[in-house]
Coordinates of C-alpha atoms (C1' of nucleotides) in Angstrom, one line a residue:
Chain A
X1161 CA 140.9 154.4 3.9
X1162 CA 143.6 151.6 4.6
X1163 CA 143.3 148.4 3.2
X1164 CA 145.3 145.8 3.6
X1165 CA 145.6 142.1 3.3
X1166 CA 147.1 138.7 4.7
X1167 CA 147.9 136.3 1.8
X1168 CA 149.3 132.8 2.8
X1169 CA 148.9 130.0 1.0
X1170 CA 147.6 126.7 1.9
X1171 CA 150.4 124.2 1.6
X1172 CA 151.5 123.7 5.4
X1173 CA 150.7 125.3 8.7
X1174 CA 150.6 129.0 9.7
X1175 CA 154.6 129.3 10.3
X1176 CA 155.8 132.0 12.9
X1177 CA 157.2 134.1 10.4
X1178 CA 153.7 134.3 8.5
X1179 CA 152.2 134.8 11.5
X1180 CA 154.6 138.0 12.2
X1181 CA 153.5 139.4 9.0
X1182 CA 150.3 138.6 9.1
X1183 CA 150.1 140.4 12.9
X1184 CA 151.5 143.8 10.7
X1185 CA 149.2 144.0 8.3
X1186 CA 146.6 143.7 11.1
X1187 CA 147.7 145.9 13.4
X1188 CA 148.4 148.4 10.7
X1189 CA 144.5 147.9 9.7
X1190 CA 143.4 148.2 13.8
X1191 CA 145.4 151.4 14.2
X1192 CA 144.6 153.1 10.9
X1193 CA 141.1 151.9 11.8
X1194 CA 141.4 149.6 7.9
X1195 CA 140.0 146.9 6.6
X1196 CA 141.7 143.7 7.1
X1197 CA 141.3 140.9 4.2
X1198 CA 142.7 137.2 5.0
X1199 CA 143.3 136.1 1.6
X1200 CA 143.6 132.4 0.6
X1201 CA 146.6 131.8 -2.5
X1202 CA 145.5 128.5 -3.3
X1203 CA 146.4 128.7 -7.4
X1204 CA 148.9 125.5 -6.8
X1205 CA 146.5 123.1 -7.0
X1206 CA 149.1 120.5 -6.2
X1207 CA 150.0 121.2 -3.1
X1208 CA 147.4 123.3 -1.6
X1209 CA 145.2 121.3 0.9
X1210 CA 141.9 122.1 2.6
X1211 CA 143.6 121.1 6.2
X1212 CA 146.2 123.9 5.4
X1213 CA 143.3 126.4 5.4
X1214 CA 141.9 124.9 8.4
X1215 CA 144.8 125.3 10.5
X1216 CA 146.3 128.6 9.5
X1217 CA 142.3 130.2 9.9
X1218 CA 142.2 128.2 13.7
X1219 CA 145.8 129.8 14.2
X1220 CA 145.0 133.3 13.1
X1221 CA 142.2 133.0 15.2
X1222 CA 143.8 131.7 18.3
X1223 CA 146.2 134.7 17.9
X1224 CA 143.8 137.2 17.8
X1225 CA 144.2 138.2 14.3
X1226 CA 140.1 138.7 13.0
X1227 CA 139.7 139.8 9.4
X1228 CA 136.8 141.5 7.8
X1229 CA 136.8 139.8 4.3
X1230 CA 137.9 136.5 3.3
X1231 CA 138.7 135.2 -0.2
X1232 CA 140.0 132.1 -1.8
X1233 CA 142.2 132.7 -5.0
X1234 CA 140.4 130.1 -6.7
X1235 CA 136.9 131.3 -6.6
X1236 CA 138.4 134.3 -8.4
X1237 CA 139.3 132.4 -11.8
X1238 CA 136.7 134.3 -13.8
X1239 CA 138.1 137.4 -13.1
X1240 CA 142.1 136.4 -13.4
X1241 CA 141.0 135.1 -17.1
X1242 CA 139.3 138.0 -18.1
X1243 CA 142.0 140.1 -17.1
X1244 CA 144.7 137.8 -18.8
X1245 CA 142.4 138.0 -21.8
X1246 CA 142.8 141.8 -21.9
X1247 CA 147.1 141.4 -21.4
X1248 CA 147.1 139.0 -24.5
X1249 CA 144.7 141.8 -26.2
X1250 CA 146.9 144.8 -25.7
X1251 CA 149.6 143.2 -26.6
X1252 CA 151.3 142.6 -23.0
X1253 CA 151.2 139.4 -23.2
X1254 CA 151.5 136.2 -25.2
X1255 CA 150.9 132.8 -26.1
X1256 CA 153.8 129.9 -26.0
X1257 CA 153.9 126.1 -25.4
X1258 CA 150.2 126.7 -24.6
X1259 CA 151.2 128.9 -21.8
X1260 CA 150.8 132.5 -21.2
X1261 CA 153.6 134.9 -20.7
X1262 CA 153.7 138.3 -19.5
X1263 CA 156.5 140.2 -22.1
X1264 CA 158.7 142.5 -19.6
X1265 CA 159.2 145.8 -21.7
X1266 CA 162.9 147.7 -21.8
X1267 CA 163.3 150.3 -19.2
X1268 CA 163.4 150.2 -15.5
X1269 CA 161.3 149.9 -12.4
X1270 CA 161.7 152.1 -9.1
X1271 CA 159.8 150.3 -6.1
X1272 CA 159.1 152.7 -3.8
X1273 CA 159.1 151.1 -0.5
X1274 CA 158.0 152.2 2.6
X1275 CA 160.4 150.0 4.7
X1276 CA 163.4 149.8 2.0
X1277 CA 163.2 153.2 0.2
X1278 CA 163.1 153.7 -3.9
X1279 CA 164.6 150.1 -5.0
X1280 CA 165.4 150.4 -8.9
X1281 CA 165.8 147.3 -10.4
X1282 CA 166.6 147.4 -14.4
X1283 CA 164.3 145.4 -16.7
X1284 CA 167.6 143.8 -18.4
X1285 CA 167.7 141.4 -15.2
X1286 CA 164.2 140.0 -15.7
X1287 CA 162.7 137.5 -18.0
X1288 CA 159.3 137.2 -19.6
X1289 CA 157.1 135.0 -16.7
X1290 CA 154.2 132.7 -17.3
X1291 CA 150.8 134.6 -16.1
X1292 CA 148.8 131.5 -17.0
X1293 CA 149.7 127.3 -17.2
X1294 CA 149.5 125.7 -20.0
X1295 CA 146.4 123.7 -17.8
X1296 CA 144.8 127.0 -17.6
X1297 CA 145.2 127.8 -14.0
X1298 CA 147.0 130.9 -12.8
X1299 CA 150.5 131.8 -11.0
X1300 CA 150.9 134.1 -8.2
X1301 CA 153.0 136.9 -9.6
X1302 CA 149.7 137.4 -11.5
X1303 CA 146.8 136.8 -9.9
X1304 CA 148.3 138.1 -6.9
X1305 CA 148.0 141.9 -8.9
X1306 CA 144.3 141.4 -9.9
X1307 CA 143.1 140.6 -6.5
X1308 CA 145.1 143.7 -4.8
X1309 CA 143.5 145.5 -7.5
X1310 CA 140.5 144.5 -7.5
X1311 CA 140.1 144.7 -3.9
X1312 CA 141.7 147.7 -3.5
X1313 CA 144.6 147.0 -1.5
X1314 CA 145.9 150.1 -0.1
X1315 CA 149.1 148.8 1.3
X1316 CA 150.7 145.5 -0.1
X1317 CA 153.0 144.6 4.1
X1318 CA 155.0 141.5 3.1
X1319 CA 158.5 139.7 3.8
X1320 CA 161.2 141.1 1.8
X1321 CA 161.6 137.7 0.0
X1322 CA 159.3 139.6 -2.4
X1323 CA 160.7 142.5 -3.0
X1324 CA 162.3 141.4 -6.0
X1325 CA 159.3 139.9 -7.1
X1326 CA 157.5 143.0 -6.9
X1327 CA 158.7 145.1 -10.0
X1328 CA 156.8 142.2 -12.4
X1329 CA 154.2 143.3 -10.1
X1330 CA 154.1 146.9 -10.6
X1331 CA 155.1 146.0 -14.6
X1332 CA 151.3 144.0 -14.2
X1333 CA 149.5 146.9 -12.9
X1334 CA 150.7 149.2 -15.7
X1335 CA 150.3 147.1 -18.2
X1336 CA 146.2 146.7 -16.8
X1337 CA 146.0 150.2 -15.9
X1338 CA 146.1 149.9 -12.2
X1339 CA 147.7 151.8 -10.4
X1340 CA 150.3 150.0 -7.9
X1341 CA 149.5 150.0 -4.1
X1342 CA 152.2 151.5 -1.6
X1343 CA 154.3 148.8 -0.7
X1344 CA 156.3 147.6 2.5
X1345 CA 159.0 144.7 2.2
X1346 CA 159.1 143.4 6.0
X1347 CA 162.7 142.2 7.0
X1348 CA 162.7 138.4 7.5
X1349 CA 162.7 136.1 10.2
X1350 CA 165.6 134.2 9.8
X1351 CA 166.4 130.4 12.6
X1352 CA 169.7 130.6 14.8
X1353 CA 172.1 130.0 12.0
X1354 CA 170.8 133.0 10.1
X1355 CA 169.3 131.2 7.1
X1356 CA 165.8 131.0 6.4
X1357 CA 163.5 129.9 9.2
X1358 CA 162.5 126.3 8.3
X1359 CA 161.3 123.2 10.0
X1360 CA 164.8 122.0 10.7
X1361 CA 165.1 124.9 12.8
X1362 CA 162.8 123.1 15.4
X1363 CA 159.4 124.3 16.4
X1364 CA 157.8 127.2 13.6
X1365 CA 154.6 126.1 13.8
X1366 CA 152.1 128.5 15.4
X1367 CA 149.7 126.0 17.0
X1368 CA 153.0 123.9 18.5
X1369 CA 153.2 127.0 20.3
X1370 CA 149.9 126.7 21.8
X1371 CA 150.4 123.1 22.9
X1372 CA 153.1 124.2 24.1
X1373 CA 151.8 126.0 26.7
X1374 CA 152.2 129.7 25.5
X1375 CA 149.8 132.5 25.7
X1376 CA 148.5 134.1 22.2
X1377 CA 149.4 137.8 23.2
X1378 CA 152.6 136.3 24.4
X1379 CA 153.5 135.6 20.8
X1380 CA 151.4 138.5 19.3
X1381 CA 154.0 140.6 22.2
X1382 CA 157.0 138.7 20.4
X1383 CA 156.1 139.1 17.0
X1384 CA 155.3 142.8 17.5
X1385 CA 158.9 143.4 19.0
X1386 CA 160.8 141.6 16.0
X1387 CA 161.1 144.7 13.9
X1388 CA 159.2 146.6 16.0
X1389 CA 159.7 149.0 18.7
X1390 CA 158.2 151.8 20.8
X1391 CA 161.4 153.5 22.7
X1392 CA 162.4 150.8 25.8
X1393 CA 159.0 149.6 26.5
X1394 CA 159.0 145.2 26.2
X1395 CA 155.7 144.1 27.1
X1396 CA 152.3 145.5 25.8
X1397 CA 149.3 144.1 25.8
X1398 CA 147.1 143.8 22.2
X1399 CA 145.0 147.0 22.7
X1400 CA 148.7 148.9 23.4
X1401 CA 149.8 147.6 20.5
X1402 CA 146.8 148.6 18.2
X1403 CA 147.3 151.9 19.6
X1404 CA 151.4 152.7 19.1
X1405 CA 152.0 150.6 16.2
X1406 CA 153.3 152.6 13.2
X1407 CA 155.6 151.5 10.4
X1408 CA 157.4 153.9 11.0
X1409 CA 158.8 152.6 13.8
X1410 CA 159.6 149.3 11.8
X1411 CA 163.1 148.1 11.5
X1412 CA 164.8 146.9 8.1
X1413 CA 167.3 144.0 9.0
X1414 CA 166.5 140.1 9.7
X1415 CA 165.8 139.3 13.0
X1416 CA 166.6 135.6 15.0
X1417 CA 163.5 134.0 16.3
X1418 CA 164.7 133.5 19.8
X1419 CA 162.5 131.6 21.7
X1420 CA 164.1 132.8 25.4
X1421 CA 162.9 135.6 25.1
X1422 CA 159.7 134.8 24.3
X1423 CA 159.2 132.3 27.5
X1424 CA 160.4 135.8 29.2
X1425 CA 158.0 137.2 27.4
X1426 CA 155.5 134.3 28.2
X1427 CA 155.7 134.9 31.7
X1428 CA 155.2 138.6 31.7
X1429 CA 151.8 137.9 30.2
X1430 CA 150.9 135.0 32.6
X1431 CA 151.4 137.0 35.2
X1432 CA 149.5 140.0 33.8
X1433 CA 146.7 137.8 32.5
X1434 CA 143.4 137.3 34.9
X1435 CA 143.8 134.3 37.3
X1436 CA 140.4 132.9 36.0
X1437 CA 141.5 133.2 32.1
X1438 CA 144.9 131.2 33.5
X1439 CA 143.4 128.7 35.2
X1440 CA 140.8 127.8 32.1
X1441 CA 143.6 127.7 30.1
X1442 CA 145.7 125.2 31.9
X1443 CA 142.8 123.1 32.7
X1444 CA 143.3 121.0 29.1
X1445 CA 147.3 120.7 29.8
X1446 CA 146.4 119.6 33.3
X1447 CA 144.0 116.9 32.5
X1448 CA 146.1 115.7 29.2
X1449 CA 148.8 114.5 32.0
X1450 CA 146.6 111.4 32.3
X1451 CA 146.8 111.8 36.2
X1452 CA 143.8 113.9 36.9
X1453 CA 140.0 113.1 35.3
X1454 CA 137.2 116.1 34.5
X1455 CA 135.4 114.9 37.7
X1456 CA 138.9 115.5 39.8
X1457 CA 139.2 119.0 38.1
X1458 CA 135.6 120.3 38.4
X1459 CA 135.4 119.2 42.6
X1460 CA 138.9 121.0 42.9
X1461 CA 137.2 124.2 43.6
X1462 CA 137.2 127.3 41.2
X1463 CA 138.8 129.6 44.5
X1464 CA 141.6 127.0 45.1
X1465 CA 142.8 126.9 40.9
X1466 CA 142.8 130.4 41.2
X1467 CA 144.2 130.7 44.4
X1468 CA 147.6 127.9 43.3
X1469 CA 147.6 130.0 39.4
X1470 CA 148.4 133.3 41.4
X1471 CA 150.8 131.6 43.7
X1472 CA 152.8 129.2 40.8
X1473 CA 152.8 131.7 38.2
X1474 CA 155.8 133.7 39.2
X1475 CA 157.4 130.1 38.8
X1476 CA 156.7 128.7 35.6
X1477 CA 157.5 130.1 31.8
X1478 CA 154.4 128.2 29.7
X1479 CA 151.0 126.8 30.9
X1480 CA 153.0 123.6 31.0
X1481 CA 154.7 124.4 33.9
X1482 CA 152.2 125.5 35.7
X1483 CA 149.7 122.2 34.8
X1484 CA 152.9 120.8 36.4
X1485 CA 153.1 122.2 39.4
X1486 CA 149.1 122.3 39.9
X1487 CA 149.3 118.5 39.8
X1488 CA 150.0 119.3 43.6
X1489 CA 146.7 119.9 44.3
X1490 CA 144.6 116.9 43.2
X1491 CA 144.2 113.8 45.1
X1492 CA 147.1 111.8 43.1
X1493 CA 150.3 110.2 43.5
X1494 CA 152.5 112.8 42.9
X1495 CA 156.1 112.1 41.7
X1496 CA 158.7 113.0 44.4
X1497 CA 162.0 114.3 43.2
X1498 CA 163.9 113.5 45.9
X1499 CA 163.7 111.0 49.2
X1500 CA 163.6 112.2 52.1
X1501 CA 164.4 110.0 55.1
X1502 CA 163.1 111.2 58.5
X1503 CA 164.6 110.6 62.2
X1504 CA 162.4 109.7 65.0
X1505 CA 162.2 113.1 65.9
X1506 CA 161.1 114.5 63.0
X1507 CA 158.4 111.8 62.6
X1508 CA 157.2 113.1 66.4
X1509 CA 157.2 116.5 64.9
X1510 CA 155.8 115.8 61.8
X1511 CA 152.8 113.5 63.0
X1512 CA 152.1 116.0 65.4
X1513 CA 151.9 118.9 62.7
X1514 CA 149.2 116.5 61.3
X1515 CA 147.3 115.9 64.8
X1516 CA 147.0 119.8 64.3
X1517 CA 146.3 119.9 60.7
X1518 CA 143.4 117.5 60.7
X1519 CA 141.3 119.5 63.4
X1520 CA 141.7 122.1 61.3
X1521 CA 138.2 123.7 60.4
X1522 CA 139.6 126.4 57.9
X1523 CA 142.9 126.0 56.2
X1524 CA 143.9 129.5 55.3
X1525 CA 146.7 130.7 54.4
X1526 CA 147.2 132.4 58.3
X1527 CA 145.9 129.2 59.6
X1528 CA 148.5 127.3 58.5
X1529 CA 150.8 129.5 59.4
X1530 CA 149.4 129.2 63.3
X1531 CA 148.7 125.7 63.2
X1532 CA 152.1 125.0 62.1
X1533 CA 153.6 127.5 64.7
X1534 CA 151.9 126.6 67.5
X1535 CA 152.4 122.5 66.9
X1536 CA 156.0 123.3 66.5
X1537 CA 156.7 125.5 69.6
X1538 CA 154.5 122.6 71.5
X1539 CA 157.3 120.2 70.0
X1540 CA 159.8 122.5 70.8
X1541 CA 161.2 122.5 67.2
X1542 CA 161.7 125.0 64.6
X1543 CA 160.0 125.4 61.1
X1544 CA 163.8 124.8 59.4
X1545 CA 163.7 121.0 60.8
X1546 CA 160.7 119.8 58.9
X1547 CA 160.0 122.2 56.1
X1548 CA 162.5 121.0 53.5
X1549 CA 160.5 117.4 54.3
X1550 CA 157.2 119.1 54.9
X1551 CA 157.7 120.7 51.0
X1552 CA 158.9 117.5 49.3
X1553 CA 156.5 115.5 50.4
X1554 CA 153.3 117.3 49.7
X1555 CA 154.7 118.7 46.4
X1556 CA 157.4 116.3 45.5
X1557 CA 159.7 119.2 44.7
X1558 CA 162.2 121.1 46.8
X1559 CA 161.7 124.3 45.5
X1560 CA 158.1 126.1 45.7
X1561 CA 155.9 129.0 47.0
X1562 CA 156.1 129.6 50.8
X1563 CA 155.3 126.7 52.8
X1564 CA 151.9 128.1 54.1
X1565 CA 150.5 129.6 51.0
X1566 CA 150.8 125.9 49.0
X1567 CA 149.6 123.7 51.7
X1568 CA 147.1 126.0 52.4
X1569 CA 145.6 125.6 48.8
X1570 CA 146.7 122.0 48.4
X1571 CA 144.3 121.7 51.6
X1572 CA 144.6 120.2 54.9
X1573 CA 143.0 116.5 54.0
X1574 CA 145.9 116.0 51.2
X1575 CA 148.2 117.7 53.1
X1576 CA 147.5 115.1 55.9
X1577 CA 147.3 112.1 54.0
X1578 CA 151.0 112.9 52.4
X1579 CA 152.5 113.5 55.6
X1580 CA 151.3 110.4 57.0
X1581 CA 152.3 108.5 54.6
X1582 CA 155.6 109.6 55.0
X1583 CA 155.5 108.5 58.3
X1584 CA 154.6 105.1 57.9
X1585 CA 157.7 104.6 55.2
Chain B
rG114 C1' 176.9 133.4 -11.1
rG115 C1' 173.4 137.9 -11.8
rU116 C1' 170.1 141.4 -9.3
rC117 C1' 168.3 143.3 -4.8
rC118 C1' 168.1 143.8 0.6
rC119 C1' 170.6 143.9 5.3
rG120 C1' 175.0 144.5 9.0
rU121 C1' 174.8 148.3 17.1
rC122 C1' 176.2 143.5 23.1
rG123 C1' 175.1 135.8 22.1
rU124 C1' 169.7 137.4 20.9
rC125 C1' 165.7 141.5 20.3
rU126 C1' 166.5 146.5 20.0
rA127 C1' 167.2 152.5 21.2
rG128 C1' 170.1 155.7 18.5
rU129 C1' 168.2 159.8 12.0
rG130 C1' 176.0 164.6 13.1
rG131 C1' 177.5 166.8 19.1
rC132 C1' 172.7 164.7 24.7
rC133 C1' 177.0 158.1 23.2
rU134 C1' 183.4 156.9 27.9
rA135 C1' 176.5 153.9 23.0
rG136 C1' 170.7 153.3 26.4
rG137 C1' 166.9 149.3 27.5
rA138 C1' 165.4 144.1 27.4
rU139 C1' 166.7 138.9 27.3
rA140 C1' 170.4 135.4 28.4
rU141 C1' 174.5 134.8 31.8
rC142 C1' 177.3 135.9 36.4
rG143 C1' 177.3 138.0 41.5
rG144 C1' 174.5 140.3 45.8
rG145 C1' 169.9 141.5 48.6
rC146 C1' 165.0 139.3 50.1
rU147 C1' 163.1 134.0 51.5
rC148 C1' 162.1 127.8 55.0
rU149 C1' 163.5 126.8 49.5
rC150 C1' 162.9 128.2 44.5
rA151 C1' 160.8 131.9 41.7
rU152 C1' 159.1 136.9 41.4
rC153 C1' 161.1 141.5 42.7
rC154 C1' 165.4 145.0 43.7
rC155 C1' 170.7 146.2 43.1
rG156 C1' 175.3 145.3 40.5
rG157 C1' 178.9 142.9 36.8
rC158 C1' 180.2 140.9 31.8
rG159 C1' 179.0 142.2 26.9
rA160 C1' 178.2 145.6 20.6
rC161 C1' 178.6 150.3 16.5
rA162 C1' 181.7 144.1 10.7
rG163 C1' 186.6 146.2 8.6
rG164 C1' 189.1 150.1 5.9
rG165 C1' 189.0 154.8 3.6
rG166 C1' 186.8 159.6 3.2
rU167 C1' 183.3 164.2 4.3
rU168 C1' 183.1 167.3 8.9
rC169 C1' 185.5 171.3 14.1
rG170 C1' 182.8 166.6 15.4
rA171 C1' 180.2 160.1 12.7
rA172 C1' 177.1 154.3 15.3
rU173 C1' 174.6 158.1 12.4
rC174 C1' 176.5 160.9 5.6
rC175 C1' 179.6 158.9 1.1
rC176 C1' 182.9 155.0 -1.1
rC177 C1' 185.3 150.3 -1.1
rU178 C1' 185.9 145.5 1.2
rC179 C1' 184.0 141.6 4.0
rG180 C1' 179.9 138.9 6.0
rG181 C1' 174.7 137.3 6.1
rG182 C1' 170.0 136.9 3.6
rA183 C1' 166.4 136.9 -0.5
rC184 C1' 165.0 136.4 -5.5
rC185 C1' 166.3 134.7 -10.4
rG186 C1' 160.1 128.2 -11.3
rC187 C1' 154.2 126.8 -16.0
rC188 C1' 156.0 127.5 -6.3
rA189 C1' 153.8 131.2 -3.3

RNA sequence: GGUCCCGUCGUCUAGUGGCCUAGGAUAUCGGGCUCUCAUCCCGGCGACAGGGGUUCGAAUCCCCUCGGGACCGCCA
């Protein structure tokens, strides 16, 4: 039976390359059908806040990622001090400055990895460490063995900046009897200048991604394929995932968080996701623009959102685009990019596309399409002479979905009223 | 500095001795489609860090060099 755990701890957000590790360890547990543990490290005391835990839970959540036993280090204290109590006992450890320490015996350690292979690392190179403070609280390197143990943590997935931590480890579970779990060191996730990924690399925070309009398998996707791979295949969905995952198939060098790839990626999934799903998720993005109220949103009509999220999402990268280009459809000002200056004729043409429109009883996609023709062959014109104008001024943009599928859903009374207005200029 | 890990297109990766004049994706450039843009389709550019071996044959195995990263804390 597979165990395995999730272990951040609490002094900042959930970062994107705790989330990718976290996302291992849980799709290892999904596919070997294991137990997931989300495991708080709170032993700093200094630094570790309560808002920390909060947000790295609501992130994990947001992505997905459900455990099936939590624990805070901290409530554990009773059983990290009796098993420090037995170290000083046998002899493994000892008592300085009021301070434990753990005394590293001659001889070498093989880590037997299942990522890196048999790492040996000679005990020469490592010093005696502190188990327990001189205040009485425990460090990581310790505690972080008795709770594995204890909870018998098959599998111990983690970012190779551990790795070398992780001989005192196995030196811990001999020295308590334990025997060691399997272990695999998870290459790194390293900014654009190949150094550490760290705030001044911009965004790394998980949640920034969700304001930022991106969709949680989106980044699960991303996060799957840094290390990851199943042959040439790019985008998978969570249950695809679950199903092919396999450490085997898990890569050993750093990767660059590149966030093109993930708006590629980002895409992908909005267009695979179910117009409904897209169009509750963009609602909050749409009314934080300030331009459209609840009351504007809920009389929009649930056929027309989805109806303008089908049609816009081949256009747009994050749900901020799309709460962009969605502003279209609500009774507001919208911003034009660029003015358009009509000639009398085009006015004619124009005002009588609108004579049309506003008799209109249904506004369908194919109605448009025959309003439109049939006021323009009456004017003798052609659709090239007024689209461009027709486009900018009812969406304030040049570029867009065909003509008759976005006035069709921005509907014939806005439609109307934009026109006209461009008229009267 | 010591120890350890890593090194295929800019980026993510496939590749486990012959299927590789190295495949896919992204980004980028060009073409097609379209009222426009996007999607989509087609095509171009672009990599085995370097040097020695082993072998009939090496991106794949070995050694050295170089480069990058991590750890070396009474942080995790």
């Amino acid at each position: 039976m597979v165990k395995v755990r999730f272990a951040p701890s609490p002094t900042g957000y959930l970062h994107v390359g705790g989330a990718r590790t976290a996302l291992f360890n849980w799709l290892y547990a999904r596919n070997q059908g294991g137990t997931f543990v989300l495991r708080i490290e709170d032993t700093d005391q200094e630094r570790s806040t309560q808002e920390s835990i909060d947000q790295i839970v609501e992130a994990m959540t947001w992505l997905g990622l459900d455990w099936d036993e939590y624990y805070r280090q901290t409530d554990r204290t009773d059983v990290h001090l009796e098993a420090a109590k037995s170290l000083l006992e046998n002899g493994s450890a000892y008592e300085q400055d009021g301070a434990w320490w753990f005394k590293v015996p001659a001889g070498e350690t093989v880590v037997h990895d299942l990522l890196a292979g048999d790492v040996t690392f000679n005990h020469d190179q490592i010093k005696d460490f502190v188990i327990r403070r001189s205040d009485g609280t425990f460090v990581y390197n310790f505690v972080v063995v008795i709770d594995d143990a204890d909870m018998e943590i098959t599998h111990v997935i983690r970012g190779d900046d551990h790795l070398t931590n992780t001989p005192k480890q196995i030196m811990l579970y001999r020295a308590l009897g334990r025997k060691p779990p399997k272990f695999a060191h998870l290459p790194m996730i390293l900014g654009p200048d190949r150094t550490r990924l760290s705030k001044r690399h911009g965004v790394t925070s998980v949640l920034e991604y969700r304001r930022r309009g991106f969709l949680p398998e989106a980044m699960v996707n991303f996060f799957a394929r840094l290390g990851w791979s199943h042959g040439d295949q790019e985008v998978f969905t969570r249950d695809e995932l679950v199903k092919l995952f396999s450490l085997k198939r898990t890569g050993s060098s750093a990767a660059i968080f590149d966030e093109e790839k993930l708006r590629w990626l980002n895409q992908q999934h909005m267009k695979l996701a179910d117009p409904s799903r897209l169009v509750d998720l963009v609602r909050p993005f749409v009314i934080e623009s300030g331009q459209v109220t609840e009351e504007m949103w809920n009389a929009a009509g649930d056929e027309r959102l989805t109806l303008s999220a089908e049609l816009l999402r081949h256009r747009c990268h994050t749900l901020i685009d799309l709460a962009s280009m969605m502003l279209v459809l609500f009774p507001v000002e919208i911003e034009v990019e660029d003015e358009i200056a009509l000639d009398d004729r085009q006015k004619e043409i124009i005002a009588s596309i609108c004579d049309g429109f506003s008799q209109a009883l249904s506004f369908s996609h194919s109605d448009v399409e025959r309003l439109l023709h049939a006021m323009l062959a009456e004017q003798g014109a052609k659709l090239k002479d007024v689209a461009h104008a027709i486009r900018v001024t009812t969406t304030g943009r040049a570029v867009g979905p065909g003509l008759y599928n976005i006035l069709s859903v921005i509907g014939s009374e806005i439609v109307v009223a934009r026109l006209r207005d461009l008229i009267r200029r």
